[in-house]
PDB file of C-alpha atoms in Angstrom:
ATOM      1  CA  THR A   1     155.040  12.018-153.345  1.00 30.00           C
ATOM      2  CA  PRO A   2     154.677  11.124-157.028  1.00 31.00           C
ATOM      3  CA  HIS A   3     155.108  13.671-159.759  1.00 29.00           C
ATOM      4  CA  LEU A   4     154.480  13.601-163.488  1.00 27.00           C
ATOM      5  CA  VAL A   5     157.507  14.265-165.671  1.00 27.00           C
ATOM      6  CA  ALA A   6     157.598  15.279-169.304  1.00 27.00           C
ATOM      7  CA  CYS A   7     158.496  11.875-170.760  1.00 28.00           C
ATOM      8  CA  GLY A   8     155.298  10.286-169.431  1.00 31.00           C
ATOM      9  CA  GLU A   9     156.827   8.543-166.414  1.00 34.00           C
ATOM     10  CA  VAL A  10     155.587   8.584-162.874  1.00 35.00           C
ATOM     11  CA  ALA A  11     158.596   8.644-160.579  1.00 35.00           C
ATOM     12  CA  PHE A  12     159.115   8.549-156.829  1.00 36.00           C
ATOM     13  CA  ARG A  13     161.914  10.209-154.929  1.00 39.00           C
ATOM     14  CA  GLY A  14     163.364  11.449-158.222  1.00 40.00           C
ATOM     15  CA  ARG A  15     164.135   7.915-159.463  1.00 44.00           C
ATOM     16  CA  PRO A  16     163.104   7.039-163.020  1.00 41.00           C
ATOM     17  CA  ALA A  17     160.448   4.361-163.346  1.00 44.00           C
ATOM     18  CA  GLN A  18     162.365   1.308-164.511  1.00 50.00           C
ATOM     19  CA  PRO A  19     161.966  -2.305-163.433  1.00 52.00           C
ATOM     20  CA  ASP A  20     165.221  -3.899-162.294  1.00 54.00           C
ATOM     21  CA  PRO A  21     166.172  -6.552-164.904  1.00 56.00           C
ATOM     22  CA  HIS A  22     168.570  -8.230-162.439  1.00 53.00           C
ATOM     23  CA  LEU A  23     165.876  -9.336-159.989  1.00 52.00           C
ATOM     24  CA  LYS A  24     164.656 -12.913-160.454  1.00 57.00           C
ATOM     25  CA  PRO A  25     160.881 -13.339-160.051  1.00 62.00           C
ATOM     26  CA  MET A  26     159.579 -15.531-157.210  1.00 74.00           C
ATOM     27  CA  LEU A  27     156.071 -15.646-158.642  1.00 78.00           C
ATOM     28  CA  ARG A  28     154.843 -15.026-162.187  1.00 85.00           C
ATOM     29  CA  SER A  29     151.421 -14.717-163.740  1.00 90.00           C
ATOM     30  CA  ARG A  30     149.725 -13.429-166.890  1.00 95.00           C
ATOM     31  CA  ALA A  31     146.201 -11.998-167.164  1.00 95.00           C
ATOM     32  CA  THR A  32     144.335 -10.818-170.254  1.00 97.00           C
ATOM     33  CA  VAL A  33     142.269  -7.628-170.218  1.00 96.00           C
ATOM     34  CA  ALA A  34     140.091  -6.171-172.977  1.00 97.00           C
ATOM     35  CA  VAL A  35     140.366  -2.395-173.340  1.00 97.00           C
ATOM     36  CA  ARG A  36     136.833  -1.075-172.855  1.00 97.00           C
ATOM     37  CA  TYR A  37     135.489   1.882-174.786  1.00 95.00           C
ATOM     38  CA  ALA A  38     134.798   3.672-171.466  1.00 96.00           C
ATOM     39  CA  GLU A  39     138.571   3.596-170.758  1.00 96.00           C
ATOM     40  CA  THR A  40     139.411   5.566-173.904  1.00 96.00           C
ATOM     41  CA  ASP A  41     139.238   9.131-175.149  1.00 95.00           C
ATOM     42  CA  MET A  42     137.397  10.309-178.269  1.00 94.00           C
ATOM     43  CA  MET A  43     140.215   8.956-180.453  1.00 95.00           C
ATOM     44  CA  GLY A  44     139.942   5.468-178.959  1.00 96.00           C
ATOM     45  CA  VAL A  45     143.216   5.746-176.993  1.00 97.00           C
ATOM     46  CA  ALA A  46     143.160   4.366-173.450  1.00 97.00           C
ATOM     47  CA  TYR A  47     143.493   7.013-170.753  1.00 95.00           C
ATOM     48  CA  HIS A  48     146.756   6.563-168.816  1.00 94.00           C
ATOM     49  CA  GLY A  49     144.822   6.082-165.578  1.00 94.00           C
ATOM     50  CA  SER A  50     143.136   3.010-167.104  1.00 96.00           C
ATOM     51  CA  PHE A  51     146.404   1.107-166.753  1.00 97.00           C
ATOM     52  CA  LEU A  52     146.187   1.176-162.930  1.00 96.00           C
ATOM     53  CA  PRO A  53     143.158  -1.167-162.702  1.00 96.00           C
ATOM     54  CA  TRP A  54     144.803  -3.453-165.284  1.00 97.00           C
ATOM     55  CA  PHE A  55     147.903  -3.680-163.099  1.00 96.00           C
ATOM     56  CA  GLU A  56     145.665  -4.413-160.094  1.00 94.00           C
ATOM     57  CA  ILE A  57     143.921  -7.179-162.054  1.00 95.00           C
ATOM     58  CA  GLY A  58     147.351  -8.607-162.849  1.00 95.00           C
ATOM     59  CA  ARG A  59     148.439  -8.611-159.193  1.00 93.00           C
ATOM     60  CA  THR A  60     145.130 -10.079-158.011  1.00 90.00           C
ATOM     61  CA  GLU A  61     145.283 -12.872-160.603  1.00 92.00           C
ATOM     62  CA  ALA A  62     148.946 -13.567-159.788  1.00 90.00           C
ATOM     63  CA  LEU A  63     148.033 -14.063-156.139  1.00 86.00           C
ATOM     64  CA  ARG A  64     144.986 -16.178-157.072  1.00 88.00           C
ATOM     65  CA  ASP A  65     147.116 -18.332-159.424  1.00 88.00           C
ATOM     66  CA  ASN A  66     149.353 -19.040-156.434  1.00 82.00           C
ATOM     67  CA  GLY A  67     146.587 -19.937-153.990  1.00 82.00           C
ATOM     68  CA  ILE A  68     146.171 -16.554-152.286  1.00 78.00           C
ATOM     69  CA  LEU A  69     142.688 -15.060-152.399  1.00 79.00           C
ATOM     70  CA  LEU A  70     142.281 -11.480-151.207  1.00 76.00           C
ATOM     71  CA  ALA A  71     139.067 -12.444-149.420  1.00 75.00           C
ATOM     72  CA  GLY A  72     141.094 -14.647-147.036  1.00 74.00           C
ATOM     73  CA  PRO A  73     143.217 -11.958-145.391  1.00 75.00           C
ATOM     74  CA  HIS A  74     140.446  -9.365-145.759  1.00 74.00           C
ATOM     75  CA  ALA A  75     138.003 -11.520-143.799  1.00 76.00           C
ATOM     76  CA  ILE A  76     140.370 -11.613-140.811  1.00 79.00           C
ATOM     77  CA  GLY A  77     141.194  -7.899-140.882  1.00 81.00           C
ATOM     78  CA  TYR A  78     144.189  -7.672-143.216  1.00 82.00           C
ATOM     79  CA  GLN A  79     144.519  -5.638-146.380  1.00 85.00           C
ATOM     80  CA  PHE A  80     147.127  -5.158-149.099  1.00 85.00           C
ATOM     81  CA  VAL A  81     147.930  -1.511-149.838  1.00 87.00           C
ATOM     82  CA  VAL A  82     150.116   0.061-152.511  1.00 92.00           C
ATOM     83  CA  SER A  83     152.939   2.021-150.884  1.00 92.00           C
ATOM     84  CA  GLU A  84     155.135   2.768-153.929  1.00 94.00           C
ATOM     85  CA  LEU A  85     154.308   2.882-157.600  1.00 95.00           C
ATOM     86  CA  GLU A  86     156.411   3.755-160.636  1.00 96.00           C
ATOM     87  CA  ILE A  87     155.032   3.537-164.166  1.00 96.00           C
ATOM     88  CA  ARG A  88     156.642   4.078-167.539  1.00 97.00           C
ATOM     89  CA  TYR A  89     154.224   4.430-170.445  1.00 97.00           C
ATOM     90  CA  ARG A  90     155.717   3.325-173.769  1.00 97.00           C
ATOM     91  CA  LYS A  91     152.876   2.920-176.297  1.00 97.00           C
ATOM     92  CA  ALA A  92     149.145   3.547-176.436  1.00 97.00           C
ATOM     93  CA  ALA A  93     146.480   0.943-175.780  1.00 97.00           C
ATOM     94  CA  LEU A  94     143.443   1.239-178.034  1.00 97.00           C
ATOM     95  CA  ALA A  95     139.738   0.459-177.700  1.00 97.00           C
ATOM     96  CA  ASP A  96     139.040  -3.276-178.105  1.00 97.00           C
ATOM     97  CA  ASP A  97     142.709  -4.244-177.763  1.00 97.00           C
ATOM     98  CA  LEU A  98     143.357  -7.429-175.841  1.00 98.00           C
ATOM     99  CA  VAL A  99     146.279  -6.607-173.595  1.00 98.00           C
ATOM    100  CA  HIS A 100     148.233  -9.009-171.410  1.00 97.00           C
ATOM    101  CA  VAL A 101     149.369  -8.041-167.938  1.00 97.00           C
ATOM    102  CA  GLU A 102     152.486  -9.898-166.836  1.00 97.00           C
ATOM    103  CA  SER A 103     153.029  -9.736-163.081  1.00 96.00           C
ATOM    104  CA  SER A 104     155.972 -10.896-160.982  1.00 93.00           C
ATOM    105  CA  ILE A 105     156.892 -10.668-157.327  1.00 91.00           C
ATOM    106  CA  VAL A 106     160.623 -10.041-157.318  1.00 91.00           C
ATOM    107  CA  GLU A 107     161.197  -9.543-153.593  1.00 89.00           C
ATOM    108  CA  LEU A 108     159.449 -10.505-150.349  1.00 85.00           C
ATOM    109  CA  ARG A 109     160.290  -8.824-147.071  1.00 86.00           C
ATOM    110  CA  GLY A 110     158.560  -9.054-143.695  1.00 85.00           C
ATOM    111  CA  ALA A 111     155.480  -6.978-144.498  1.00 87.00           C
ATOM    112  CA  SER A 112     156.001  -6.040-148.147  1.00 89.00           C
ATOM    113  CA  SER A 113     156.311  -7.430-151.641  1.00 89.00           C
ATOM    114  CA  ARG A 114     158.075  -5.772-154.573  1.00 93.00           C
ATOM    115  CA  TRP A 115     156.317  -6.238-157.918  1.00 94.00           C
ATOM    116  CA  GLN A 116     157.307  -5.789-161.545  1.00 96.00           C
ATOM    117  CA  GLN A 117     154.557  -5.727-164.143  1.00 97.00           C
ATOM    118  CA  ARG A 118     154.164  -5.100-167.859  1.00 97.00           C
ATOM    119  CA  VAL A 119     151.183  -4.487-170.114  1.00 98.00           C
ATOM    120  CA  LEU A 120     151.725  -5.956-173.576  1.00 98.00           C
ATOM    121  CA  ARG A 121     149.861  -6.077-176.883  1.00 97.00           C
ATOM    122  CA  ASP A 122     151.102  -8.544-179.507  1.00 96.00           C
ATOM    123  CA  GLY A 123     154.481  -8.693-177.756  1.00 95.00           C
ATOM    124  CA  ASP A 124     154.936  -4.899-177.650  1.00 97.00           C
ATOM    125  CA  VAL A 125     155.403  -3.398-174.185  1.00 98.00           C
ATOM    126  CA  LEU A 126     152.804  -0.660-173.602  1.00 98.00           C
ATOM    127  CA  ALA A 127     153.659   0.112-169.968  1.00 98.00           C
ATOM    128  CA  GLU A 128     155.924  -1.092-167.160  1.00 97.00           C
ATOM    129  CA  LEU A 129     155.308  -0.873-163.443  1.00 97.00           C
ATOM    130  CA  ALA A 130     157.578  -1.277-160.448  1.00 96.00           C
ATOM    131  CA  GLY A 131     155.787  -1.140-157.119  1.00 96.00           C
ATOM    132  CA  VAL A 132     155.647  -2.165-153.483  1.00 94.00           C
ATOM    133  CA  LEU A 133     152.620  -3.584-151.679  1.00 91.00           C
ATOM    134  CA  ARG A 134     152.360  -3.829-147.911  1.00 90.00           C
ATOM    135  CA  GLN A 135     150.006  -5.849-145.786  1.00 87.00           C
ATOM    136  CA  ILE A 136     148.331  -3.990-142.960  1.00 89.00           C
ATOM    137  CA  ASP A 137     146.245  -5.054-140.001  1.00 87.00           C
ATOM    138  CA  ARG A 138     143.134  -2.883-140.392  1.00 82.00           C
ATOM    139  CA  VAL A 139     142.049  -3.304-136.773  1.00 82.00           C
ATOM    140  CA  ALA A 140     145.415  -2.484-135.173  1.00 81.00           C
ATOM    141  CA  GLU A 141     146.123   0.089-137.921  1.00 82.00           C
ATOM    142  CA  ARG A 142     149.680  -1.127-138.409  1.00 84.00           C
ATOM    143  CA  ILE A 143     151.828  -3.027-140.866  1.00 85.00           C
ATOM    144  CA  ALA A 144     151.560  -6.810-140.468  1.00 83.00           C
ATOM    145  CA  ARG A 145     153.826  -9.631-141.652  1.00 79.00           C
ATOM    146  CA  LEU A 146     153.205 -10.363-145.314  1.00 61.00           C
ATOM    147  CA  LEU A 147     150.839 -13.167-146.288  1.00 52.00           C
ATOM    148  CA  ASP A 148     150.180 -14.358-142.726  1.00 46.00           C
ATOM    149  CA  ASN A 149     146.951 -16.410-143.018  1.00 47.00           C
ATOM    150  CA  ALA A 150     146.601 -15.395-146.678  1.00 51.00           C
ATOM    151  CA  HIS A 151     146.198 -18.881-148.161  1.00 47.00           C
ATOM    152  CA  THR A 152     142.682 -20.240-148.367  1.00 42.00           C
TER     153      THR A 152
END
């Protein structure tokens, strides 16, 4: 299970949250998100949990940019679920910032995809994510081969 460590990282299985720079992306995408006031504290700094929806927006747009709409697999009983997530927070995002979410699939295996993502503002890295998504068959309640019938 995840645990919060003093340096602001979320780590799994005791491994530090660091994307692997040696993996070559198979898919890349970039999405822009405006930091909403509701996502910040009284000082205008984005709450760390606000980054999770931004990363999800990045993954969703990356799939959409490559012809995969989540409604396709969902309509036939499949769903993508996050099974691993590691985040390193580097700098604060502020109210009204326009941040860019860069998303890459760096590995595809039978029923899973390994992602690397970054949130940037003016070229500065605010946060990095390394994670694994799996596709499940909701009806059979089991893992299903990745991206089967996902294209629209």
